[in-house]
XYZ file of C-alpha atoms in Angstrom:
211
model
C -12.085 -15.056 5.992
C -13.240 -13.544 2.683
C -14.141 -9.906 2.590
C -15.240 -8.027 -0.557
C -17.844 -5.897 -2.268
C -17.793 -2.568 -0.510
C -16.245 0.857 -1.320
C -13.734 0.425 1.493
C -12.865 -3.192 2.381
C -10.770 -4.673 5.240
C -10.699 -7.781 7.342
C -11.140 -5.770 10.624
C -12.359 -2.132 10.095
C -13.293 -0.385 6.959
C -12.732 3.147 8.283
C -11.005 3.828 11.579
C -10.819 7.414 12.884
C -8.687 8.086 15.989
C -8.954 4.414 16.843
C -6.456 2.358 18.838
C -6.074 -1.228 17.393
C -3.590 -3.656 19.021
C -2.700 -7.361 19.145
C -4.722 -8.425 16.139
C -3.976 -11.433 13.901
C -6.068 -12.187 10.798
C -5.787 -14.603 7.920
C -7.648 -14.568 4.721
C -8.633 -12.738 1.582
C -9.728 -9.038 1.201
C -10.966 -8.542 -2.347
C -12.376 -5.243 -3.229
C -14.244 -5.773 -6.513
C -16.458 -2.603 -6.485
C -14.842 0.063 -4.333
C -11.620 2.057 -4.159
C -9.725 1.126 -0.985
C -8.634 -2.232 0.325
C -6.389 -2.990 3.420
C -5.613 -6.215 5.146
C -6.726 -5.097 8.521
C -7.924 -1.448 8.087
C -9.134 0.126 4.873
C -8.841 3.871 5.759
C -7.041 4.816 8.964
C -7.317 8.509 9.904
C -6.513 10.880 12.762
C -3.516 11.574 15.017
C -5.026 9.394 17.638
C -5.142 6.404 15.337
C -2.848 3.426 15.995
C -2.424 -0.028 14.589
C 0.151 -1.817 16.746
C 1.534 -5.317 17.270
C -0.759 -6.887 14.565
C -0.469 -9.030 11.475
C -2.297 -10.088 8.364
C -1.560 -13.180 6.382
C -3.216 -13.675 3.038
C -4.190 -11.664 -0.073
C -5.426 -8.142 -0.469
C -6.640 -6.979 -3.967
C -8.298 -4.182 -5.751
C -9.854 -5.539 -8.920
C -12.577 -3.111 -9.975
C -13.122 -0.429 -12.553
C -13.251 3.024 -11.172
C -13.081 6.686 -12.115
C -11.266 7.518 -8.852
C -8.026 6.489 -7.171
C -7.427 2.751 -6.353
C -5.560 2.188 -3.098
C -4.499 -1.257 -1.625
C -2.231 -2.159 1.205
C -1.285 -5.339 2.973
C -2.144 -3.953 6.419
C -3.785 -0.572 5.757
C -5.097 0.837 2.537
C -4.706 4.538 3.357
C -3.175 6.059 6.450
C -3.481 9.816 7.254
C -1.802 11.139 10.472
C -2.122 7.742 12.199
C 0.625 5.351 13.328
C 1.323 1.818 12.125
C 3.800 0.042 14.290
C 5.334 -3.389 15.206
C 3.180 -5.206 12.599
C 3.648 -7.640 9.821
C 2.195 -8.500 6.454
C 2.838 -11.879 4.728
C 1.166 -12.689 1.452
C 0.054 -11.041 -1.793
C -0.998 -7.490 -2.486
C -2.598 -7.123 -5.965
C -4.048 -4.433 -8.099
C -5.712 -5.401 -11.340
C -8.198 -2.638 -11.682
C -8.840 0.017 -14.358
C -9.152 3.649 -13.457
C -8.501 7.186 -14.722
C -7.265 8.023 -11.239
C -3.979 7.190 -9.500
C -3.115 3.713 -8.238
C -1.396 3.250 -4.954
C -0.165 -0.256 -4.018
C 1.987 -1.094 -0.946
C 3.075 -4.085 0.965
C 2.066 -2.540 4.240
C 0.225 0.731 3.295
C -1.121 1.825 -0.090
C -0.546 5.482 0.650
C 1.071 6.688 3.811
C 0.468 10.092 5.338
C 1.308 9.033 8.888
C 4.013 7.234 10.760
C 5.189 3.691 9.952
C 7.612 2.217 12.529
C 9.075 -1.331 12.719
C 6.893 -2.918 10.056
C 7.912 -6.088 8.115
C 6.430 -7.200 4.831
C 7.120 -10.378 2.746
C 5.542 -12.116 -0.204
C 4.566 -10.404 -3.439
C 3.155 -6.997 -4.408
C 1.982 -6.721 -8.014
C 0.019 -4.523 -10.404
C -1.218 -5.353 -13.855
C -4.130 -2.964 -14.005
C -4.316 0.222 -16.101
C -5.174 3.856 -15.895
C -3.553 6.736 -14.142
C -0.069 6.858 -12.518
C 0.998 3.775 -10.501
C 2.820 4.109 -7.268
C 4.018 0.724 -5.933
C 6.445 -0.305 -3.123
C 7.235 -3.135 -0.814
C 6.216 -0.993 2.219
C 4.068 1.742 0.629
C 3.182 2.899 -2.831
C 3.629 6.611 -1.822
C 4.930 8.171 1.311
C 3.887 11.780 1.887
C 4.693 12.028 5.688
C 7.559 13.750 7.375
C 7.175 11.164 10.229
C 7.400 8.678 7.427
C 8.873 5.303 7.625
C 11.372 4.051 10.234
C 13.007 0.696 10.816
C 10.898 -1.068 8.108
C 11.984 -4.256 6.350
C 10.528 -5.527 3.073
C 11.164 -8.856 1.420
C 8.376 -8.395 -1.113
C 8.966 -9.351 -4.683
C 7.582 -6.539 -6.789
C 5.959 -6.981 -10.164
C 4.513 -4.595 -12.657
C 3.029 -5.412 -16.068
C 1.529 -2.776 -18.236
C 1.139 -2.529 -21.960
C -0.236 1.089 -21.808
C 1.649 4.413 -21.461
C 1.067 4.703 -17.724
C 3.535 6.385 -15.448
C 5.217 3.954 -13.034
C 6.991 4.712 -9.731
C 8.245 1.509 -8.185
C 10.601 0.906 -5.332
C 11.604 -1.823 -2.925
C 10.476 0.286 0.044
C 8.412 3.129 -1.631
C 7.466 3.949 -5.150
C 7.306 7.684 -4.455
C 8.601 9.509 -1.331
C 8.276 13.110 -0.475
C 8.590 12.514 3.293
C 11.114 10.709 5.441
C 12.533 7.064 5.345
C 15.180 6.036 7.754
C 16.768 2.742 9.001
C 14.870 0.592 6.564
C 15.907 -1.959 4.021
C 14.417 -3.975 1.081
C 15.651 -7.301 -0.280
C 12.926 -8.348 -2.710
C 13.252 -8.635 -6.540
C 11.722 -6.049 -8.853
C 10.296 -7.099 -12.244
C 8.966 -4.236 -14.331
C 7.518 -4.883 -17.819
C 5.902 -1.485 -18.628
C 5.531 0.551 -21.862
C 5.217 3.881 -20.146
C 7.650 6.652 -20.999
C 7.824 7.832 -17.437
C 9.311 4.928 -15.492
C 11.005 5.569 -12.080
C 12.371 2.352 -10.653
C 14.591 1.959 -7.604
C 15.820 -0.842 -5.232
C 14.616 1.289 -2.340
C 12.732 4.263 -3.735
C 11.430 4.793 -7.259
C 11.277 8.642 -7.058
C 12.513 10.705 -4.111
C 11.539 14.412 -3.673
C 12.709 15.886 -0.415
């Protein structure tokens, strides 16, 4: 399976609003070359009734375009707002190589999480060598903004950042930036950061925690 070329790209559903998704397995490549959001199974998942449960994606998810807005890429879901991601697995590569003046959110499971993540496992590599605005990158999520947050997650993602520009970088084994809740979770992957930026926040679990 090869998916690419739209503003929001995913192997299953581009935008899911209050949608229940269960027992899905997909393998392949999701390469967003022109848009802003890419997710392994769902690009943009929204609504308190939204659920992605007992599912997995094996393969590569990438955002490779030039944009003047945020770039968001996640192994299972690109962006989640108020929805729930549970009992699901990503194995493979999550990659951001784009250029933008906006923010960049890169996560092994979710690019940016504003919902609940429960019992999710990620393994493989999550990497960014693009340029532009601040980079938020993590083995589970680039940025967690949810009080429900992340529970019982496990990441074995190797995390890599390469940037020759003065970009702010927030990188963590679980989350690059956290202003919500993370409990009962662990990360075991290696972090390799080669960045010239003066604002570098790097952590084995969380790059920057604000709560």
